[in-house]
mmCIF file of C-alpha atoms in Angstrom:
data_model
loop_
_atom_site.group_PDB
_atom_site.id
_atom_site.type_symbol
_atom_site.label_atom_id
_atom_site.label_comp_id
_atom_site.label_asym_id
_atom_site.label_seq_id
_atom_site.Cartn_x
_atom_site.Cartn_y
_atom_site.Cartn_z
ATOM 1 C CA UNK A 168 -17.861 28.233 3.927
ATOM 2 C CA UNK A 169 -19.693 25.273 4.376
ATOM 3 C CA UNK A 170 -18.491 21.556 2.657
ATOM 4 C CA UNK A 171 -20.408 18.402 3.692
ATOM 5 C CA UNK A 172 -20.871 14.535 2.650
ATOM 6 C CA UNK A 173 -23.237 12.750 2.624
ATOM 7 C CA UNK A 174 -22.068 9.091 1.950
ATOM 8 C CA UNK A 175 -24.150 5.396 1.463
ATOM 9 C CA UNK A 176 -22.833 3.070 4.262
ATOM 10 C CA UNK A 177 -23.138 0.086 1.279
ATOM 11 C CA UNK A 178 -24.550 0.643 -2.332
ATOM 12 C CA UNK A 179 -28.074 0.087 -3.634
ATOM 13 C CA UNK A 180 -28.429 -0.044 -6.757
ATOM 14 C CA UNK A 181 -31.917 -0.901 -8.284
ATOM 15 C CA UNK A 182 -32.705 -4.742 -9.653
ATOM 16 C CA UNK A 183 -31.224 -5.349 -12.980
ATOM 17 C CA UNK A 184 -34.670 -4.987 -14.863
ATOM 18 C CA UNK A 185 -35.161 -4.786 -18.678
ATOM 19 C CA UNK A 186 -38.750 -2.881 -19.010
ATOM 20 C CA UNK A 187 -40.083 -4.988 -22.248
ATOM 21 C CA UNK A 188 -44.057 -3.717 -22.138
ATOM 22 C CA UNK A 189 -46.144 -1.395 -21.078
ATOM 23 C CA UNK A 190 -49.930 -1.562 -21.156
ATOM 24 C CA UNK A 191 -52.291 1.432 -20.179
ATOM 25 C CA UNK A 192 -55.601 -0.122 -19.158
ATOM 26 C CA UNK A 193 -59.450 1.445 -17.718
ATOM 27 C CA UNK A 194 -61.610 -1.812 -17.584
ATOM 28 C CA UNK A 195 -64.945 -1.890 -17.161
ATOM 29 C CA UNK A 196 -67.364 -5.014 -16.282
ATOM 30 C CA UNK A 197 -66.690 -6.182 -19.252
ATOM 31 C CA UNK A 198 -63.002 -6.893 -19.541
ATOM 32 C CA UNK A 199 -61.393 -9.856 -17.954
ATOM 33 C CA UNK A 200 -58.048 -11.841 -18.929
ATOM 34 C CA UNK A 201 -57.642 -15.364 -18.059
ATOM 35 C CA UNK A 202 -54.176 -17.273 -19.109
ATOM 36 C CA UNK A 203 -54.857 -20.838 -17.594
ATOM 37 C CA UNK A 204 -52.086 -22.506 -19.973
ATOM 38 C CA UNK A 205 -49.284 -19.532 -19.797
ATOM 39 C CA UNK A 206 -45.988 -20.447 -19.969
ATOM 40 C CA UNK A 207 -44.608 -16.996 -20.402
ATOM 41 C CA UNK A 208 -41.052 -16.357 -18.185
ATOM 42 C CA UNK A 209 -41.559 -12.745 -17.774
ATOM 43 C CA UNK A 210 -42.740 -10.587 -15.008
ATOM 44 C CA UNK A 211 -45.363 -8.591 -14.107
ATOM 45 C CA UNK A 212 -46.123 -5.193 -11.666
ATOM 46 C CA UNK A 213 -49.461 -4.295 -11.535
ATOM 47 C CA UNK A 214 -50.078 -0.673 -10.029
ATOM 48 C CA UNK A 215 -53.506 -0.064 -9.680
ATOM 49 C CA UNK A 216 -54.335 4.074 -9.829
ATOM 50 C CA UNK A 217 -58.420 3.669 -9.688
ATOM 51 C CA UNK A 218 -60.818 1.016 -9.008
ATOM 52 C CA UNK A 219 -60.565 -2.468 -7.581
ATOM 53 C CA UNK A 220 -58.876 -5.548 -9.580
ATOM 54 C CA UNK A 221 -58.878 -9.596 -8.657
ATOM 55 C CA UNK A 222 -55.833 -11.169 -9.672
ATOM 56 C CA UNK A 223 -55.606 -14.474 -9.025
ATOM 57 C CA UNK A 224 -51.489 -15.530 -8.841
ATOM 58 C CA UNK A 225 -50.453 -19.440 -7.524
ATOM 59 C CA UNK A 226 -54.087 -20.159 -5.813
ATOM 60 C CA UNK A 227 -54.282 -17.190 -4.104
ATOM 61 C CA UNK A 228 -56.722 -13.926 -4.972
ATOM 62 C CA UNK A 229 -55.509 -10.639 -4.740
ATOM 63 C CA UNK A 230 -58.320 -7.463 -4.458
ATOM 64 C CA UNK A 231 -56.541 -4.412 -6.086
ATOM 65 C CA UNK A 232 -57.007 -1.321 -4.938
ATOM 66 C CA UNK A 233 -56.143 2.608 -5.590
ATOM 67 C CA UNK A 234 -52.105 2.573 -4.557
ATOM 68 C CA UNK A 235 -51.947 -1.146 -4.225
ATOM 69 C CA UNK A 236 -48.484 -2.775 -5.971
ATOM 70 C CA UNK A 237 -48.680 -6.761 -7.524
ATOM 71 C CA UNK A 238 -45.207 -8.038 -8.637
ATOM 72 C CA UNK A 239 -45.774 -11.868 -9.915
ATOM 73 C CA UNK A 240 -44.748 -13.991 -12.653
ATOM 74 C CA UNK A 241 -46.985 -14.028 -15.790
ATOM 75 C CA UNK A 242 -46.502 -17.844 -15.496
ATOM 76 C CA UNK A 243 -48.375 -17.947 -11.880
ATOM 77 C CA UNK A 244 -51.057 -15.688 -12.936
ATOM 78 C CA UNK A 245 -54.648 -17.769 -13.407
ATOM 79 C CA UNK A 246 -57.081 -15.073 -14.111
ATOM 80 C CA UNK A 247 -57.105 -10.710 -13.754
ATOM 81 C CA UNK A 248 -60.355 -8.929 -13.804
ATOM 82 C CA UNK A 249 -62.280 -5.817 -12.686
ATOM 83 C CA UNK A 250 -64.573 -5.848 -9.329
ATOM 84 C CA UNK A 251 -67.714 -3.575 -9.694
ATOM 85 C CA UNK A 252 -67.637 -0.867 -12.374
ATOM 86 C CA UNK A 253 -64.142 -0.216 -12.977
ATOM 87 C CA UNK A 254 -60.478 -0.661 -12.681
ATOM 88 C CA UNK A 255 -57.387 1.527 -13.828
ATOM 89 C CA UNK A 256 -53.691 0.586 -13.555
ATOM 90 C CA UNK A 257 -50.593 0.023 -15.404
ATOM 91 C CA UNK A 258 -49.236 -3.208 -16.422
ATOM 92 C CA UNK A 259 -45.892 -3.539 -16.549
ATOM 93 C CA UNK A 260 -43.787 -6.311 -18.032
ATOM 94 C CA UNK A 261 -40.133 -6.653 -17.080
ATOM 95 C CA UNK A 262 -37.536 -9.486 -17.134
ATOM 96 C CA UNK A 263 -34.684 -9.741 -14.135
ATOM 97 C CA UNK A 264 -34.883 -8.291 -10.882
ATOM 98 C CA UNK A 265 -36.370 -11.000 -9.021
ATOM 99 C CA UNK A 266 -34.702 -11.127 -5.836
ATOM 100 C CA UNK A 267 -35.052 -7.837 -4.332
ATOM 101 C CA UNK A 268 -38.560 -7.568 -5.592
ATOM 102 C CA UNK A 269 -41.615 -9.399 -3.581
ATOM 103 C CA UNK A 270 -43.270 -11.791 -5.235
ATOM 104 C CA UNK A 271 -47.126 -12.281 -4.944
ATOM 105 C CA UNK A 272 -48.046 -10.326 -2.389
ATOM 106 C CA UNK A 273 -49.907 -7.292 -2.250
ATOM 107 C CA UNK A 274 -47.978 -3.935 -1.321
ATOM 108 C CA UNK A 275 -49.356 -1.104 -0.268
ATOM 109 C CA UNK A 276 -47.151 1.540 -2.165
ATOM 110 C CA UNK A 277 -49.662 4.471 -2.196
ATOM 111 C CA UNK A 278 -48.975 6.178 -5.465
ATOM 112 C CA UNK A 279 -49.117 9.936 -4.857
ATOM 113 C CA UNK A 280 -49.809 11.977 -8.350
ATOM 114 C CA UNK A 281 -46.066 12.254 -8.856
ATOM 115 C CA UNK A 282 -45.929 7.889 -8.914
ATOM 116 C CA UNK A 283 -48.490 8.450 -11.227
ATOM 117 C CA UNK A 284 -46.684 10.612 -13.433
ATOM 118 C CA UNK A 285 -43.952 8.710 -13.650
ATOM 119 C CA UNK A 286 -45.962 5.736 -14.997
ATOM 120 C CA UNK A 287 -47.227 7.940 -17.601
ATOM 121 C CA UNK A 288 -43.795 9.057 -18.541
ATOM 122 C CA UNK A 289 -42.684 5.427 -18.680
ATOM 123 C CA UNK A 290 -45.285 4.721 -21.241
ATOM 124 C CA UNK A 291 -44.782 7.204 -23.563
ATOM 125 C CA UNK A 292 -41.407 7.264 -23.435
ATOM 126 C CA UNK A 293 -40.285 3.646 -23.542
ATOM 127 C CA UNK A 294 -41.126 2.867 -27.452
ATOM 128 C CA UNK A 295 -38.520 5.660 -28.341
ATOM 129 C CA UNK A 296 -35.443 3.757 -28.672
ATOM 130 C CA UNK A 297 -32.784 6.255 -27.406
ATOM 131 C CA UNK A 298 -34.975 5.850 -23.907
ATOM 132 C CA UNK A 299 -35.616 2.128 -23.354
ATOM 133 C CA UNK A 300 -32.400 1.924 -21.733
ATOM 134 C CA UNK A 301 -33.238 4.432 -19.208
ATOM 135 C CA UNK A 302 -36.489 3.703 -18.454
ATOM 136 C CA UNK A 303 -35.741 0.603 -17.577
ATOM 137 C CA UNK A 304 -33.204 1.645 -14.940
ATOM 138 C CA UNK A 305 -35.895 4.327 -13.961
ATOM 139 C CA UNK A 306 -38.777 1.663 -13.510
ATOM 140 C CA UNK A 307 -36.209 -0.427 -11.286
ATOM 141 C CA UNK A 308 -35.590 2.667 -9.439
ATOM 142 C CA UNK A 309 -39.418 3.283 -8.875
ATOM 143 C CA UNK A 310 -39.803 -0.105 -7.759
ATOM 144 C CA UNK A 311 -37.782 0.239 -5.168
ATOM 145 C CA UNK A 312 -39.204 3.327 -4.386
ATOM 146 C CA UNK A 313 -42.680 1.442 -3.585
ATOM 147 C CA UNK A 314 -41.760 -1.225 -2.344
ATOM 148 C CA UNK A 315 -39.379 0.569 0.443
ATOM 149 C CA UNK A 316 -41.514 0.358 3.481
ATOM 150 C CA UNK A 317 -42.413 -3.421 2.382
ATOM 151 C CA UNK A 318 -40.335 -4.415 5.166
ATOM 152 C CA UNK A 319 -41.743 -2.358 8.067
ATOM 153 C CA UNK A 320 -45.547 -3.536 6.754
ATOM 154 C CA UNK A 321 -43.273 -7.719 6.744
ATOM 155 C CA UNK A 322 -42.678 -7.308 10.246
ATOM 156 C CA UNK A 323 -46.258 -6.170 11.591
ATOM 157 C CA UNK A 324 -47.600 -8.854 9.292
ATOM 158 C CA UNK A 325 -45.837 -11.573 10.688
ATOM 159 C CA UNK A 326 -46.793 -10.198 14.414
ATOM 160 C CA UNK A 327 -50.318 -10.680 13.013
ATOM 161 C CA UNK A 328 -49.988 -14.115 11.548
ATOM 162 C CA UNK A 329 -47.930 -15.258 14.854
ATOM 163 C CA UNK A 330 -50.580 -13.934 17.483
ATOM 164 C CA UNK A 331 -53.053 -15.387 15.170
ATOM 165 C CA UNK A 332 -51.498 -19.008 15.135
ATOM 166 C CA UNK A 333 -51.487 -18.799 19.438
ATOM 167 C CA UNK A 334 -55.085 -17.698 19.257
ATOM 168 C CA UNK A 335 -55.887 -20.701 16.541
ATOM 169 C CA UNK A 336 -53.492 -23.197 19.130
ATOM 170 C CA UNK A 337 -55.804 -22.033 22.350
ATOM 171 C CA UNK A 338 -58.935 -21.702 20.185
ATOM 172 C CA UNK A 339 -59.236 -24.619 16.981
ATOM 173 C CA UNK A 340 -63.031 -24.236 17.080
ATOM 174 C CA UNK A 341 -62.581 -20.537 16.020
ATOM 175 C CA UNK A 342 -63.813 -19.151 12.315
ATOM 176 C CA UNK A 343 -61.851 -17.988 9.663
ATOM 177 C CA UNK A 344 -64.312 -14.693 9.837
ATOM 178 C CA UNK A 345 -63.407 -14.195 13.634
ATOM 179 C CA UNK A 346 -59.849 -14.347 13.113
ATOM 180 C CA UNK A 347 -59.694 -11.166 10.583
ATOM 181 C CA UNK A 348 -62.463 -9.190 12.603
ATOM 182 C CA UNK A 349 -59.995 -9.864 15.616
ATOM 183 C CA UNK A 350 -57.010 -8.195 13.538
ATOM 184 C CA UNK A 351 -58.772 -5.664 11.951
ATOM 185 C CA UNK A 352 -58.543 -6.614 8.624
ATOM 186 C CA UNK A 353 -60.907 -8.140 5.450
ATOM 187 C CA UNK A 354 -61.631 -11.950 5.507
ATOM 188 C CA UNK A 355 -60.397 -12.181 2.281
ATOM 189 C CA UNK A 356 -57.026 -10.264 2.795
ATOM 190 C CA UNK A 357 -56.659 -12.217 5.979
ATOM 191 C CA UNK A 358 -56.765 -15.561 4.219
ATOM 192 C CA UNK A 359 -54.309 -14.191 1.869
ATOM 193 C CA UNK A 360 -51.907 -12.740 4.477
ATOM 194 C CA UNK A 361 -52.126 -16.163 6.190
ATOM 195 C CA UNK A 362 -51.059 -18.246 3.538
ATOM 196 C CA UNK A 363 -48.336 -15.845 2.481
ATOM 197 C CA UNK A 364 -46.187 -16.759 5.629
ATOM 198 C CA UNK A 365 -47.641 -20.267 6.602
ATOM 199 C CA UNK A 366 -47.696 -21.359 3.342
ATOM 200 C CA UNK A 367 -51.340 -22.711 4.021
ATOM 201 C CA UNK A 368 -54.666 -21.586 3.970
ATOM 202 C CA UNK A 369 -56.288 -20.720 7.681
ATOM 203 C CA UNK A 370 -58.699 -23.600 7.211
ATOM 204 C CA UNK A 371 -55.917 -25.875 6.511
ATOM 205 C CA UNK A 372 -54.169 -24.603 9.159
ATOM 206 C CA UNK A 373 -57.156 -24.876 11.601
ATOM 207 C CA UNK A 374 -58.597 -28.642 10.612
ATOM 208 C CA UNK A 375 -54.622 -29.520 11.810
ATOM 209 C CA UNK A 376 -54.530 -28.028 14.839
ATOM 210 C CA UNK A 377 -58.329 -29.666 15.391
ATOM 211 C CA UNK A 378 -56.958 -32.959 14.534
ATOM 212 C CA UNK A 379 -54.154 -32.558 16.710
ATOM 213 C CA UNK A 380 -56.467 -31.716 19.940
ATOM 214 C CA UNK A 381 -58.561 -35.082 18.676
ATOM 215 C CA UNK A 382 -55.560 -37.210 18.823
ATOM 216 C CA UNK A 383 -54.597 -35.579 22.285
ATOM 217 C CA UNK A 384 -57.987 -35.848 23.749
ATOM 218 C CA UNK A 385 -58.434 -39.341 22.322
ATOM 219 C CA UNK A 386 -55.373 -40.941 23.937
ATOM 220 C CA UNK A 387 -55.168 -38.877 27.414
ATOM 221 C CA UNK A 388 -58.701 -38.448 28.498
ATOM 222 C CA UNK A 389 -61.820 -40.070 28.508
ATOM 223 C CA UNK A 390 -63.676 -37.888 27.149
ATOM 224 C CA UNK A 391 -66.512 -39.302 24.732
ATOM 225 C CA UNK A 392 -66.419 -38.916 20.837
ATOM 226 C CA UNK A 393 -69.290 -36.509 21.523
ATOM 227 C CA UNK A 394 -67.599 -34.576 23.883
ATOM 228 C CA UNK A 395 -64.055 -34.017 21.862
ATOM 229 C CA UNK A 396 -66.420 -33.152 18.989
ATOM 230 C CA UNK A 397 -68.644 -30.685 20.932
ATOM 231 C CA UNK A 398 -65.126 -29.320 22.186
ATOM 232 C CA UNK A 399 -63.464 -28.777 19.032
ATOM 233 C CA UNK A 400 -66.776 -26.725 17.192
ATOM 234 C CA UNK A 401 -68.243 -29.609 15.464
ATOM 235 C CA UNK A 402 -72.124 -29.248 15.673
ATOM 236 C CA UNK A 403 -72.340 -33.219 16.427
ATOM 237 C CA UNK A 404 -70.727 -36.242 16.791
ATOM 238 C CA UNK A 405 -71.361 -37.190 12.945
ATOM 239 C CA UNK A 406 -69.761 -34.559 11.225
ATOM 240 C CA UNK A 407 -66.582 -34.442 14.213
ATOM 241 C CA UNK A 408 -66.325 -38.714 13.225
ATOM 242 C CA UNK A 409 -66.479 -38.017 9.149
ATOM 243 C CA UNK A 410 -63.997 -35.178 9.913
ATOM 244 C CA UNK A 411 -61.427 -37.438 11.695
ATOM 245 C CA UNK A 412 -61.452 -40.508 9.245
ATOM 246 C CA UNK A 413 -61.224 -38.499 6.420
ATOM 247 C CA UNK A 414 -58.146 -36.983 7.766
ATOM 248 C CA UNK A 415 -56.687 -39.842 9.563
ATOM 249 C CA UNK A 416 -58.317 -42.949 7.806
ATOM 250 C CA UNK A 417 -59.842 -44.432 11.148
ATOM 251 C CA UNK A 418 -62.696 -43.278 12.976
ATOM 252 C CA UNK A 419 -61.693 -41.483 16.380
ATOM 253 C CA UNK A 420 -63.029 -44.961 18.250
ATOM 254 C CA UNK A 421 -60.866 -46.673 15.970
ATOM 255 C CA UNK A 422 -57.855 -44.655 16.202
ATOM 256 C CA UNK A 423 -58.532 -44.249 20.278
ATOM 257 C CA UNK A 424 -58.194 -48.578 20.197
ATOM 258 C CA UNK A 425 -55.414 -48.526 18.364
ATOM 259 C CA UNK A 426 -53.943 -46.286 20.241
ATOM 260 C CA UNK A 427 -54.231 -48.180 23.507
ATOM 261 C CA UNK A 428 -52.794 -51.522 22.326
#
């Protein structure tokens, strides 16, 4: 005789999600959506199954591809179109469930054939009344579902962001297309993954930390304009100057004056 338990150390249940639409889509070149005055409250999953999609959602773009999970609201979304030749996914629109879900970034979920399935069976089944209910609770369940290794992929992102920020600090003449070949990764998804968890975009983030090293330079060395420019990756003393007083409103001899008085 064998009798064992197995028992949840806390419960889990899914996100409270109402599943409102469902829309089946295979674009070609030719289909594009752009909503640059929505005000709609819902929200929307994107699971791409074929192709490659740009979304654009709150300034930053998001390339789509085969397994690739978007969760946004429709109210952040600017544009949504196909890259190359085509683009398949599912579009789901949902209200609730916002806190446990992540919100504009791109998860890699990797939908197997069963995920894909399961889409399929959401669509047809969630006009039949006597199903909405469940659906919905099903959909919340497969959100989870794809979005359950989220956290491992969080923590090796942030890694990459931090040893990025400590190679920008020691390095503020370096390029935007350095920094992804150094991690491995596409410029573009880079400049996404950088403003997802610094809340700026690498160039931002780089013309600070060069402005920073000006100011430092400027007040403890004595160093020429030329120099500080040469040493921060500025190709010559004009475009280091126009640089400066457009982000400090004094030129750097200026600023360097002031500085000492």
């Amino acid at each position: 005789m064998l009798s064992i338990m197995s028992k949840s150390p806390a419960a889990c249940p899914p996100p409270r999600i109402v599943l409102t639409t469902i829309w089946k889509v295979e674009a070609d070149e030719t289909y594009h959506g752009r909503y640059w005055d929505n005000h709609e409250s819902n929200m929307i999953a994107i699971s791409t199954i074929g192709g490659i999609g740009e979304v654009e959602v709150n300034g930053t773009v998001h390339q789509l591809t085969a397994g690739s999970l978007l969760v946004f609201r429709y109210s952040d979304m600017r544009y949504y179109e196909p890259l190359k030749d085509h683009w398949d996914f599912y579009w789901f629109e949902f209200e609730g469930g916002v806190s446990a879900l992540p919100l504009g970034v791109t998860v890699n979920a990797g939908f197997d054939e069963k995920d894909v399935a399961d889409m399929e069976y959401c669509f047809r089944s969630l006009p039949v009344p006597s199903d909405a209910a469940y659906i919905s609770t099903f959909f919340s369940a497969l959100l989870l579902k794809w979005i359950r290794g989220y956290q491992y992929e969080s923590d090796e992102e942030k890694k990459l962001v931090s040893d990025t920020v400590d190679h920008i600090m020691n390095n503020p003449d370096v390029s935007i297309a350095d920094l992804a070949k150094r991690v491995h990764i596409g410029e573009q998804t880079f400049r996404n993954l950088f403003k997802t968890y610094m809340g700026v975009s690498p160039q931002a983030y780089i013309s600070e930390m060069r402005i920073k090293n000006a100011e430092e330079l400027l007040m403890t060395t004595a160093m020429t304009v030329k120099e500080i420019g040469y040493a921060l990756g500025f190709q010559n003393q004009y475009y280091f100057s126009s640089f400066f007083k457009k982000k400090k409103g004094v030129s750097p001899c200026r600023f360097r004056k002031r500085k000492k008085y």
